[in-house]
């Protein structure tokens, strides 16, 4: 129910309902004795979606606190907390806490790149690492650490190719275009943006496609091709 609520548009009545649902679920979780890895992972998954619901309801600080607590619990059991750190990264970015966001993205990458117990977990971790590299590339670019941003883009692009994820491939190309723009290499800026748009179109992700058109238009303006822009 909470996962569905995170995806829905909520009115005042449903906001109250989902807030109360989260609290009831968290109370139940608090009453359960945990002995196995699966027990702790089940609790973590529930708390993760509760944190997302809190964020959707505008309760950013409680969301962050729940994510930090969940990550600490998982790590205390010798388990990875990659999803939690990805969400923390996004929340800290929204709060303008860039250093915390970067630290969280690094922790996410570390968690996802750790050895996994099963083939299914390894596949999930590979995708998680790809998403962590995406966040790192953007954060390092904003911090003007372009060499590190380049490294993250290259690693993330490889992961996106392996996952056959055209949407993420497009995003990495857009990030690459922005780095070329920062360095003043405008022909390369346009080339990367064009490739990003091509992959965004193939992904059939309308939001990504609009972003790719914007990236290409900006690249063409910097190159001086105003008519194409």
PDB file of C-alpha atoms in Angstrom:
ATOM      1  CA  UNK A   1       0.000   0.000   0.000  1.00  0.00           C
ATOM      2  CA  UNK A   2       2.785   2.429   0.849  1.00  0.00           C
ATOM      3  CA  UNK A   3       4.651   1.669  -2.382  1.00  0.00           C
ATOM      4  CA  UNK A   4       1.478   2.467  -4.286  1.00  0.00           C
ATOM      5  CA  UNK A   5       0.966   5.661  -2.292  1.00  0.00           C
ATOM      6  CA  UNK A   6       4.463   6.876  -3.171  1.00  0.00           C
ATOM      7  CA  UNK A   7       3.470   6.679  -6.859  1.00  0.00           C
ATOM      8  CA  UNK A   8       0.055   8.348  -6.494  1.00  0.00           C
ATOM      9  CA  UNK A   9      -0.973  11.982  -6.371  1.00  0.00           C
ATOM     10  CA  UNK A  10      -2.219  12.526  -2.820  1.00  0.00           C
ATOM     11  CA  UNK A  11      -4.947  14.830  -1.528  1.00  0.00           C
ATOM     12  CA  UNK A  12      -5.270  15.963   2.086  1.00  0.00           C
ATOM     13  CA  UNK A  13      -7.313  12.916   3.112  1.00  0.00           C
ATOM     14  CA  UNK A  14      -4.987  10.351   1.540  1.00  0.00           C
ATOM     15  CA  UNK A  15      -1.954  12.115   3.000  1.00  0.00           C
ATOM     16  CA  UNK A  16      -3.346  11.522   6.488  1.00  0.00           C
ATOM     17  CA  UNK A  17      -4.175   7.917   5.608  1.00  0.00           C
ATOM     18  CA  UNK A  18      -0.690   7.071   4.322  1.00  0.00           C
ATOM     19  CA  UNK A  19       0.990   8.886   7.204  1.00  0.00           C
ATOM     20  CA  UNK A  20      -1.001   6.810   9.688  1.00  0.00           C
ATOM     21  CA  UNK A  21      -0.312   3.649   7.692  1.00  0.00           C
ATOM     22  CA  UNK A  22       3.426   4.312   7.935  1.00  0.00           C
ATOM     23  CA  UNK A  23       3.228   4.805  11.684  1.00  0.00           C
ATOM     24  CA  UNK A  24       1.223   1.601  12.200  1.00  0.00           C
ATOM     25  CA  UNK A  25       3.690  -0.382  10.103  1.00  0.00           C
ATOM     26  CA  UNK A  26       6.705   1.049  11.907  1.00  0.00           C
ATOM     27  CA  UNK A  27       5.143   0.124  15.251  1.00  0.00           C
ATOM     28  CA  UNK A  28       4.615  -3.463  14.052  1.00  0.00           C
ATOM     29  CA  UNK A  29       8.217  -3.590  12.837  1.00  0.00           C
ATOM     30  CA  UNK A  30       9.384  -2.406  16.239  1.00  0.00           C
ATOM     31  CA  UNK A  31       7.607  -5.302  17.965  1.00  0.00           C
ATOM     32  CA  UNK A  32       9.244  -8.026  15.838  1.00  0.00           C
ATOM     33  CA  UNK A  33      12.296  -9.968  17.036  1.00  0.00           C
ATOM     34  CA  UNK A  34      14.874 -10.410  14.272  1.00  0.00           C
ATOM     35  CA  UNK A  35      17.308 -13.287  13.978  1.00  0.00           C
ATOM     36  CA  UNK A  36      18.185 -13.729  10.303  1.00  0.00           C
ATOM     37  CA  UNK A  37      19.543 -11.670   7.425  1.00  0.00           C
ATOM     38  CA  UNK A  38      16.148 -11.842   5.710  1.00  0.00           C
ATOM     39  CA  UNK A  39      14.477 -10.480   8.859  1.00  0.00           C
ATOM     40  CA  UNK A  40      16.718  -7.406   8.830  1.00  0.00           C
ATOM     41  CA  UNK A  41      16.371  -6.906   5.078  1.00  0.00           C
ATOM     42  CA  UNK A  42      12.572  -7.059   5.374  1.00  0.00           C
ATOM     43  CA  UNK A  43      12.614  -4.375   8.060  1.00  0.00           C
ATOM     44  CA  UNK A  44      14.973  -2.248   5.994  1.00  0.00           C
ATOM     45  CA  UNK A  45      12.786  -2.486   2.882  1.00  0.00           C
ATOM     46  CA  UNK A  46       9.749  -1.382   4.858  1.00  0.00           C
ATOM     47  CA  UNK A  47      11.581   1.521   6.472  1.00  0.00           C
ATOM     48  CA  UNK A  48      12.919   2.554   3.068  1.00  0.00           C
ATOM     49  CA  UNK A  49       9.434   2.932   1.617  1.00  0.00           C
ATOM     50  CA  UNK A  50       8.301   4.716   4.800  1.00  0.00           C
ATOM     51  CA  UNK A  51      11.117   7.215   4.318  1.00  0.00           C
ATOM     52  CA  UNK A  52      10.003   7.748   0.714  1.00  0.00           C
ATOM     53  CA  UNK A  53       6.450   8.356   1.838  1.00  0.00           C
ATOM     54  CA  UNK A  54       7.664  10.846   4.464  1.00  0.00           C
ATOM     55  CA  UNK A  55       9.630  12.676   1.777  1.00  0.00           C
ATOM     56  CA  UNK A  56       6.577  12.733  -0.502  1.00  0.00           C
ATOM     57  CA  UNK A  57       4.576  14.257   2.362  1.00  0.00           C
ATOM     58  CA  UNK A  58       7.205  17.001   2.729  1.00  0.00           C
ATOM     59  CA  UNK A  59       8.695  15.537   5.915  1.00  0.00           C
ATOM     60  CA  UNK A  60      12.280  15.672   4.703  1.00  0.00           C
ATOM     61  CA  UNK A  61      14.089  15.629   8.057  1.00  0.00           C
ATOM     62  CA  UNK A  62      12.142  12.597   9.408  1.00  0.00           C
ATOM     63  CA  UNK A  63      12.786  10.850   6.087  1.00  0.00           C
ATOM     64  CA  UNK A  64      16.528  11.465   6.357  1.00  0.00           C
ATOM     65  CA  UNK A  65      16.606  10.359  10.005  1.00  0.00           C
ATOM     66  CA  UNK A  66      14.814   7.098   9.162  1.00  0.00           C
ATOM     67  CA  UNK A  67      17.208   6.423   6.270  1.00  0.00           C
ATOM     68  CA  UNK A  68      20.246   7.029   8.472  1.00  0.00           C
ATOM     69  CA  UNK A  69      18.873   4.755  11.181  1.00  0.00           C
ATOM     70  CA  UNK A  70      18.113   2.015   8.648  1.00  0.00           C
ATOM     71  CA  UNK A  71      21.584   2.230   7.093  1.00  0.00           C
ATOM     72  CA  UNK A  72      23.168   2.029  10.548  1.00  0.00           C
ATOM     73  CA  UNK A  73      21.079  -1.040  11.459  1.00  0.00           C
ATOM     74  CA  UNK A  74      21.985  -2.838   8.240  1.00  0.00           C
ATOM     75  CA  UNK A  75      25.680  -2.086   8.597  1.00  0.00           C
ATOM     76  CA  UNK A  76      25.527  -3.245  12.214  1.00  0.00           C
ATOM     77  CA  UNK A  77      24.373  -6.623  10.886  1.00  0.00           C
ATOM     78  CA  UNK A  78      27.125  -6.715   8.266  1.00  0.00           C
ATOM     79  CA  UNK A  79      24.674  -5.954   5.451  1.00  0.00           C
ATOM     80  CA  UNK A  80      24.842  -3.396   2.660  1.00  0.00           C
ATOM     81  CA  UNK A  81      22.807  -0.177   2.678  1.00  0.00           C
ATOM     82  CA  UNK A  82      23.154   0.940  -0.936  1.00  0.00           C
ATOM     83  CA  UNK A  83      19.503   1.882  -1.522  1.00  0.00           C
ATOM     84  CA  UNK A  84      19.394   3.867   1.691  1.00  0.00           C
ATOM     85  CA  UNK A  85      22.500   5.854   0.784  1.00  0.00           C
ATOM     86  CA  UNK A  86      21.171   6.588  -2.716  1.00  0.00           C
ATOM     87  CA  UNK A  87      17.999   8.025  -1.192  1.00  0.00           C
ATOM     88  CA  UNK A  88      20.058   9.961   1.361  1.00  0.00           C
ATOM     89  CA  UNK A  89      22.130  11.417  -1.467  1.00  0.00           C
ATOM     90  CA  UNK A  90      18.992  12.646  -3.230  1.00  0.00           C
ATOM     91  CA  UNK A  91      17.533  14.127  -0.048  1.00  0.00           C
ATOM     92  CA  UNK A  92      20.748  15.920   0.876  1.00  0.00           C
ATOM     93  CA  UNK A  93      20.922  17.371  -2.647  1.00  0.00           C
ATOM     94  CA  UNK A  94      17.380  18.651  -2.244  1.00  0.00           C
ATOM     95  CA  UNK A  95      18.400  20.220   1.080  1.00  0.00           C
ATOM     96  CA  UNK A  96      21.478  21.816  -0.484  1.00  0.00           C
ATOM     97  CA  UNK A  97      23.852  19.767   1.694  1.00  0.00           C
ATOM     98  CA  UNK A  98      26.294  18.919  -1.068  1.00  0.00           C
ATOM     99  CA  UNK A  99      29.076  17.455   1.085  1.00  0.00           C
ATOM    100  CA  UNK A 100      26.645  15.049   2.748  1.00  0.00           C
ATOM    101  CA  UNK A 101      25.198  14.162  -0.647  1.00  0.00           C
ATOM    102  CA  UNK A 102      28.645  13.310  -2.015  1.00  0.00           C
ATOM    103  CA  UNK A 103      29.523  11.266   1.059  1.00  0.00           C
ATOM    104  CA  UNK A 104      26.243   9.335   0.716  1.00  0.00           C
ATOM    105  CA  UNK A 105      26.857   8.631  -2.977  1.00  0.00           C
ATOM    106  CA  UNK A 106      30.320   7.286  -2.136  1.00  0.00           C
ATOM    107  CA  UNK A 107      28.846   5.082   0.599  1.00  0.00           C
ATOM    108  CA  UNK A 108      26.228   3.810  -1.867  1.00  0.00           C
ATOM    109  CA  UNK A 109      28.900   2.911  -4.417  1.00  0.00           C
ATOM    110  CA  UNK A 110      30.916   1.123  -1.739  1.00  0.00           C
ATOM    111  CA  UNK A 111      27.869  -0.888  -0.629  1.00  0.00           C
ATOM    112  CA  UNK A 112      26.891  -1.899  -4.145  1.00  0.00           C
ATOM    113  CA  UNK A 113      30.432  -2.863  -5.137  1.00  0.00           C
ATOM    114  CA  UNK A 114      30.886  -5.170  -2.141  1.00  0.00           C
ATOM    115  CA  UNK A 115      30.752  -8.945  -2.835  1.00  0.00           C
ATOM    116  CA  UNK A 116      27.159 -10.223  -3.096  1.00  0.00           C
ATOM    117  CA  UNK A 117      25.728 -13.519  -1.869  1.00  0.00           C
ATOM    118  CA  UNK A 118      23.665 -14.519  -4.914  1.00  0.00           C
ATOM    119  CA  UNK A 119      23.346 -13.923  -8.654  1.00  0.00           C
ATOM    120  CA  UNK A 120      20.133 -11.959  -8.095  1.00  0.00           C
ATOM    121  CA  UNK A 121      21.778  -9.744  -5.493  1.00  0.00           C
ATOM    122  CA  UNK A 122      24.782  -9.234  -7.779  1.00  0.00           C
ATOM    123  CA  UNK A 123      22.531  -8.072 -10.639  1.00  0.00           C
ATOM    124  CA  UNK A 124      20.714  -5.665  -8.319  1.00  0.00           C
ATOM    125  CA  UNK A 125      24.022  -4.363  -6.965  1.00  0.00           C
ATOM    126  CA  UNK A 126      25.395  -3.780 -10.464  1.00  0.00           C
ATOM    127  CA  UNK A 127      22.417  -1.565 -11.287  1.00  0.00           C
ATOM    128  CA  UNK A 128      22.749   0.209  -7.941  1.00  0.00           C
ATOM    129  CA  UNK A 129      26.425   0.930  -8.635  1.00  0.00           C
ATOM    130  CA  UNK A 130      25.432   2.392 -12.005  1.00  0.00           C
ATOM    131  CA  UNK A 131      23.008   4.780 -10.271  1.00  0.00           C
ATOM    132  CA  UNK A 132      25.635   5.703  -7.684  1.00  0.00           C
ATOM    133  CA  UNK A 133      28.113   6.553 -10.446  1.00  0.00           C
ATOM    134  CA  UNK A 134      25.477   8.779 -12.017  1.00  0.00           C
ATOM    135  CA  UNK A 135      25.056  10.764  -8.830  1.00  0.00           C
ATOM    136  CA  UNK A 136      28.825  10.953  -8.305  1.00  0.00           C
ATOM    137  CA  UNK A 137      29.413  12.270 -11.819  1.00  0.00           C
ATOM    138  CA  UNK A 138      26.933  15.091 -11.273  1.00  0.00           C
ATOM    139  CA  UNK A 139      28.145  15.980  -7.778  1.00  0.00           C
ATOM    140  CA  UNK A 140      31.815  15.993  -8.750  1.00  0.00           C
ATOM    141  CA  UNK A 141      31.017  18.156 -11.772  1.00  0.00           C
ATOM    142  CA  UNK A 142      29.234  20.651  -9.518  1.00  0.00           C
ATOM    143  CA  UNK A 143      32.284  20.580  -7.213  1.00  0.00           C
ATOM    144  CA  UNK A 144      34.488  21.317 -10.262  1.00  0.00           C
ATOM    145  CA  UNK A 145      36.332  18.005  -9.852  1.00  0.00           C
ATOM    146  CA  UNK A 146      36.037  17.200 -13.535  1.00  0.00           C
ATOM    147  CA  UNK A 147      38.590  14.381 -13.668  1.00  0.00           C
ATOM    148  CA  UNK A 148      36.683  12.463 -10.993  1.00  0.00           C
ATOM    149  CA  UNK A 149      33.418  13.229 -12.771  1.00  0.00           C
ATOM    150  CA  UNK A 150      34.917  11.829 -15.982  1.00  0.00           C
ATOM    151  CA  UNK A 151      35.914   8.618 -14.204  1.00  0.00           C
ATOM    152  CA  UNK A 152      32.430   8.192 -12.775  1.00  0.00           C
ATOM    153  CA  UNK A 153      30.841   8.745 -16.186  1.00  0.00           C
ATOM    154  CA  UNK A 154      33.070   6.163 -17.816  1.00  0.00           C
ATOM    155  CA  UNK A 155      32.368   3.558 -15.117  1.00  0.00           C
ATOM    156  CA  UNK A 156      28.641   4.331 -15.110  1.00  0.00           C
ATOM    157  CA  UNK A 157      28.417   4.200 -18.900  1.00  0.00           C
ATOM    158  CA  UNK A 158      29.975   0.736 -18.927  1.00  0.00           C
ATOM    159  CA  UNK A 159      27.471  -0.429 -16.300  1.00  0.00           C
ATOM    160  CA  UNK A 160      24.572   1.103 -18.250  1.00  0.00           C
ATOM    161  CA  UNK A 161      25.718  -0.666 -21.416  1.00  0.00           C
ATOM    162  CA  UNK A 162      25.949  -3.975 -19.567  1.00  0.00           C
ATOM    163  CA  UNK A 163      22.464  -3.441 -18.138  1.00  0.00           C
ATOM    164  CA  UNK A 164      21.135  -2.429 -21.574  1.00  0.00           C
ATOM    165  CA  UNK A 165      19.584   0.617 -19.875  1.00  0.00           C
ATOM    166  CA  UNK A 166      19.107   3.209 -22.622  1.00  0.00           C
ATOM    167  CA  UNK A 167      17.668   5.805 -20.247  1.00  0.00           C
ATOM    168  CA  UNK A 168      20.771   5.764 -18.043  1.00  0.00           C
ATOM    169  CA  UNK A 169      23.031   5.640 -21.101  1.00  0.00           C
ATOM    170  CA  UNK A 170      21.349   8.834 -22.277  1.00  0.00           C
ATOM    171  CA  UNK A 171      21.845  10.459 -18.870  1.00  0.00           C
ATOM    172  CA  UNK A 172      25.566   9.667 -18.821  1.00  0.00           C
ATOM    173  CA  UNK A 173      25.931  11.167 -22.311  1.00  0.00           C
ATOM    174  CA  UNK A 174      24.171  14.325 -21.121  1.00  0.00           C
ATOM    175  CA  UNK A 175      26.501  14.507 -18.127  1.00  0.00           C
ATOM    176  CA  UNK A 176      29.465  14.038 -20.471  1.00  0.00           C
ATOM    177  CA  UNK A 177      28.176  16.881 -22.635  1.00  0.00           C
ATOM    178  CA  UNK A 178      28.033  19.210 -19.623  1.00  0.00           C
ATOM    179  CA  UNK A 179      31.627  18.413 -18.703  1.00  0.00           C
ATOM    180  CA  UNK A 180      32.800  19.188 -22.237  1.00  0.00           C
ATOM    181  CA  UNK A 181      30.856  22.448 -22.007  1.00  0.00           C
ATOM    182  CA  UNK A 182      32.571  23.376 -18.746  1.00  0.00           C
ATOM    183  CA  UNK A 183      35.937  22.726 -20.394  1.00  0.00           C
ATOM    184  CA  UNK A 184      35.024  24.827 -23.436  1.00  0.00           C
ATOM    185  CA  UNK A 185      35.124  21.962 -25.944  1.00  0.00           C
ATOM    186  CA  UNK A 186      31.894  22.887 -27.711  1.00  0.00           C
ATOM    187  CA  UNK A 187      32.077  20.481 -30.710  1.00  0.00           C
ATOM    188  CA  UNK A 188      32.462  17.563 -28.274  1.00  0.00           C
ATOM    189  CA  UNK A 189      29.653  19.070 -26.193  1.00  0.00           C
ATOM    190  CA  UNK A 190      27.306  18.843 -29.180  1.00  0.00           C
ATOM    191  CA  UNK A 191      28.452  15.353 -30.176  1.00  0.00           C
ATOM    192  CA  UNK A 192      27.817  13.953 -26.689  1.00  0.00           C
ATOM    193  CA  UNK A 193      24.456  15.730 -26.465  1.00  0.00           C
ATOM    194  CA  UNK A 194      23.368  14.339 -29.835  1.00  0.00           C
ATOM    195  CA  UNK A 195      24.261  10.828 -28.722  1.00  0.00           C
ATOM    196  CA  UNK A 196      22.378  11.398 -25.474  1.00  0.00           C
ATOM    197  CA  UNK A 197      19.277  12.442 -27.402  1.00  0.00           C
ATOM    198  CA  UNK A 198      19.527   9.410 -29.699  1.00  0.00           C
ATOM    199  CA  UNK A 199      19.574   7.050 -26.755  1.00  0.00           C
ATOM    200  CA  UNK A 200      16.832   8.966 -24.938  1.00  0.00           C
ATOM    201  CA  UNK A 201      14.557   8.607 -27.973  1.00  0.00           C
ATOM    202  CA  UNK A 202      15.261   4.880 -28.141  1.00  0.00           C
ATOM    203  CA  UNK A 203      14.509   4.544 -24.411  1.00  0.00           C
ATOM    204  CA  UNK A 204      10.944   5.837 -24.953  1.00  0.00           C
ATOM    205  CA  UNK A 205      11.283   7.786 -21.708  1.00  0.00           C
ATOM    206  CA  UNK A 206       9.550  11.108 -22.395  1.00  0.00           C
ATOM    207  CA  UNK A 207      11.052  12.872 -19.376  1.00  0.00           C
ATOM    208  CA  UNK A 208      14.560  11.806 -20.370  1.00  0.00           C
ATOM    209  CA  UNK A 209      13.889  12.788 -23.986  1.00  0.00           C
ATOM    210  CA  UNK A 210      12.835  16.330 -22.992  1.00  0.00           C
ATOM    211  CA  UNK A 211      15.965  16.682 -20.849  1.00  0.00           C
ATOM    212  CA  UNK A 212      18.102  15.473 -23.753  1.00  0.00           C
ATOM    213  CA  UNK A 213      16.567  18.021 -26.138  1.00  0.00           C
ATOM    214  CA  UNK A 214      17.336  20.733 -23.589  1.00  0.00           C
ATOM    215  CA  UNK A 215      20.936  19.553 -23.234  1.00  0.00           C
ATOM    216  CA  UNK A 216      21.410  19.540 -26.997  1.00  0.00           C
ATOM    217  CA  UNK A 217      19.833  22.973 -27.438  1.00  0.00           C
ATOM    218  CA  UNK A 218      22.160  24.427 -24.809  1.00  0.00           C
ATOM    219  CA  UNK A 219      25.159  22.743 -26.447  1.00  0.00           C
ATOM    220  CA  UNK A 220      24.239  24.181 -29.860  1.00  0.00           C
ATOM    221  CA  UNK A 221      23.862  27.665 -28.387  1.00  0.00           C
ATOM    222  CA  UNK A 222      27.362  27.486 -26.880  1.00  0.00           C
ATOM    223  CA  UNK A 223      28.733  26.284 -30.210  1.00  0.00           C
ATOM    224  CA  UNK A 224      27.028  29.225 -31.945  1.00  0.00           C
ATOM    225  CA  UNK A 225      24.560  27.226 -34.055  1.00  0.00           C
ATOM    226  CA  UNK A 226      21.504  29.263 -33.044  1.00  0.00           C
ATOM    227  CA  UNK A 227      19.292  28.105 -35.909  1.00  0.00           C
ATOM    228  CA  UNK A 228      19.674  24.431 -34.971  1.00  0.00           C
ATOM    229  CA  UNK A 229      19.225  25.311 -31.306  1.00  0.00           C
TER     230      UNK A 229
END
